[in-house]
C-alpha cells in the first residue's frame, strides 16, 4: 500500500505541476476535467467524509475509554492527525480542480450560467 500511495503522489505532483503549461497549447485538460466532473465531485465528497470519520474514530476512542494517556496519544494521535490532513488535503485539491478558479488556473475558458 505504501508503494501505491507513493506512486500516486508522484503522478499527482507531476500532473499538477505540468498541466498548466500544456493546457494553454491544447484544450485536452479542460475537456478531461469537464468529463470527469462527476467523478471529481464524488471523490471530493468521499475524501471529506473520510476525514470526518478519522476524527470521529479518534474522538470516540477517547470518549469510550474515558481517559487520554500520553503514550496512547503519541502512538495513535499522530497517525490519525496525519490521516485527517491527507484526506482533507485531497478533498481541497479536488475542490480546487473542479472549481472555476481551478479551471482558470489550467487555462480553461469558464462560461457563467451554463
GROMACS .gro file of C-alpha atoms in nm:
model
  114
    1UNK     CA    1   0.000   0.000   0.000
    2UNK     CA    2   0.289   0.232   0.075
    3UNK     CA    3   0.431   0.191  -0.277
    4UNK     CA    4   0.096   0.257  -0.441
    5UNK     CA    5   0.041   0.577  -0.245
    6UNK     CA    6   0.397   0.686  -0.323
    7UNK     CA    7   0.344   0.635  -0.697
    8UNK     CA    8   0.007   0.810  -0.681
    9UNK     CA    9   0.162   1.107  -0.503
   10UNK     CA   10   0.442   1.133  -0.760
   11UNK     CA   11   0.197   1.111  -1.052
   12UNK     CA   12  -0.036   1.369  -0.897
   13UNK     CA   13   0.250   1.608  -0.832
   14UNK     CA   14   0.376   1.572  -1.189
   15UNK     CA   15   0.032   1.633  -1.336
   16UNK     CA   16  -0.041   1.934  -1.113
   17UNK     CA   17   0.300   2.087  -1.191
   18UNK     CA   18   0.290   2.039  -1.569
   19UNK     CA   19  -0.077   2.067  -1.657
   20UNK     CA   20  -0.100   2.449  -1.670
   21UNK     CA   21   0.178   2.465  -1.930
   22UNK     CA   22   0.008   2.210  -2.155
   23UNK     CA   23  -0.344   2.346  -2.107
   24UNK     CA   24  -0.262   2.668  -2.293
   25UNK     CA   25  -0.148   2.476  -2.600
   26UNK     CA   26  -0.434   2.227  -2.615
   27UNK     CA   27  -0.771   2.209  -2.451
   28UNK     CA   28  -0.741   1.837  -2.368
   29UNK     CA   29  -0.703   1.904  -1.998
   30UNK     CA   30  -1.015   2.120  -1.997
   31UNK     CA   31  -1.219   1.852  -2.169
   32UNK     CA   32  -1.080   1.593  -1.928
   33UNK     CA   33  -1.176   1.799  -1.623
   34UNK     CA   34  -1.522   1.866  -1.767
   35UNK     CA   35  -1.585   1.500  -1.848
   36UNK     CA   36  -1.458   1.383  -1.508
   37UNK     CA   37  -1.656   1.642  -1.311
   38UNK     CA   38  -1.896   1.383  -1.154
   39UNK     CA   39  -1.601   1.163  -1.056
   40UNK     CA   40  -1.410   1.459  -0.909
   41UNK     CA   41  -1.716   1.566  -0.709
   42UNK     CA   42  -1.772   1.211  -0.578
   43UNK     CA   43  -1.407   1.166  -0.478
   44UNK     CA   44  -1.406   1.509  -0.315
   45UNK     CA   45  -1.711   1.421  -0.108
   46UNK     CA   46  -1.565   1.084  -0.009
   47UNK     CA   47  -1.238   1.247   0.095
   48UNK     CA   48  -1.417   1.496   0.321
   49UNK     CA   49  -1.636   1.219   0.467
   50UNK     CA   50  -1.326   1.005   0.522
   51UNK     CA   51  -1.156   1.290   0.708
   52UNK     CA   52  -1.465   1.327   0.926
   53UNK     CA   53  -1.467   0.955   1.004
   54UNK     CA   54  -1.099   0.965   1.100
   55UNK     CA   55  -1.170   1.242   1.351
   56UNK     CA   56  -1.486   1.067   1.471
   57UNK     CA   57  -1.296   0.743   1.534
   58UNK     CA   58  -1.028   0.932   1.720
   59UNK     CA   59  -1.276   1.118   1.940
   60UNK     CA   60  -1.494   0.812   2.004
   61UNK     CA   61  -1.193   0.613   2.123
   62UNK     CA   62  -1.117   0.878   2.381
   63UNK     CA   63  -1.480   0.913   2.487
   64UNK     CA   64  -1.520   0.536   2.525
   65UNK     CA   65  -1.203   0.496   2.735
   66UNK     CA   66  -1.278   0.799   2.948
   67UNK     CA   67  -0.914   0.899   2.973
   68UNK     CA   68  -0.632   1.007   2.748
   69UNK     CA   69  -0.284   0.871   2.811
   70UNK     CA   70   0.022   1.045   2.679
   71UNK     CA   71   0.166   0.727   2.523
   72UNK     CA   72  -0.161   0.641   2.350
   73UNK     CA   73  -0.186   0.996   2.220
   74UNK     CA   74   0.167   0.974   2.082
   75UNK     CA   75   0.113   0.632   1.918
   76UNK     CA   76  -0.237   0.675   1.781
   77UNK     CA   77  -0.283   1.051   1.767
   78UNK     CA   78  -0.008   1.135   1.519
   79UNK     CA   79  -0.128   0.877   1.267
   80UNK     CA   80  -0.487   0.993   1.296
   81UNK     CA   81  -0.383   1.355   1.267
   82UNK     CA   82  -0.179   1.285   0.952
   83UNK     CA   83  -0.460   1.072   0.806
   84UNK     CA   84  -0.709   1.352   0.861
   85UNK     CA   85  -0.490   1.612   0.692
   86UNK     CA   86  -0.411   1.384   0.397
   87UNK     CA   87  -0.780   1.319   0.333
   88UNK     CA   88  -0.871   1.683   0.390
   89UNK     CA   89  -0.588   1.794   0.157
   90UNK     CA   90  -0.706   1.559  -0.118
   91UNK     CA   91  -1.057   1.699  -0.076
   92UNK     CA   92  -0.929   2.055  -0.103
   93UNK     CA   93  -0.723   1.978  -0.416
   94UNK     CA   94  -1.024   1.813  -0.581
   95UNK     CA   95  -1.240   2.108  -0.478
   96UNK     CA   96  -0.992   2.344  -0.646
   97UNK     CA   97  -0.964   2.138  -0.966
   98UNK     CA   98  -1.342   2.123  -1.005
   99UNK     CA   99  -1.398   2.492  -0.933
  100UNK     CA  100  -1.397   2.777  -1.183
  101UNK     CA  101  -1.077   2.914  -1.023
  102UNK     CA  102  -0.907   2.580  -1.085
  103UNK     CA  103  -1.024   2.570  -1.444
  104UNK     CA  104  -0.899   2.926  -1.492
  105UNK     CA  105  -0.563   2.816  -1.344
  106UNK     CA  106  -0.542   2.540  -1.606
  107UNK     CA  107  -0.621   2.785  -1.884
  108UNK     CA  108  -0.976   2.672  -1.950
  109UNK     CA  109  -1.243   2.915  -2.064
  110UNK     CA  110  -1.511   2.926  -1.797
  111UNK     CA  111  -1.858   3.034  -1.903
  112UNK     CA  112  -2.108   3.157  -1.649
  113UNK     CA  113  -2.461   3.020  -1.626
  114UNK     CA  114  -2.415   2.706  -1.833
   0.00000   0.00000   0.00000
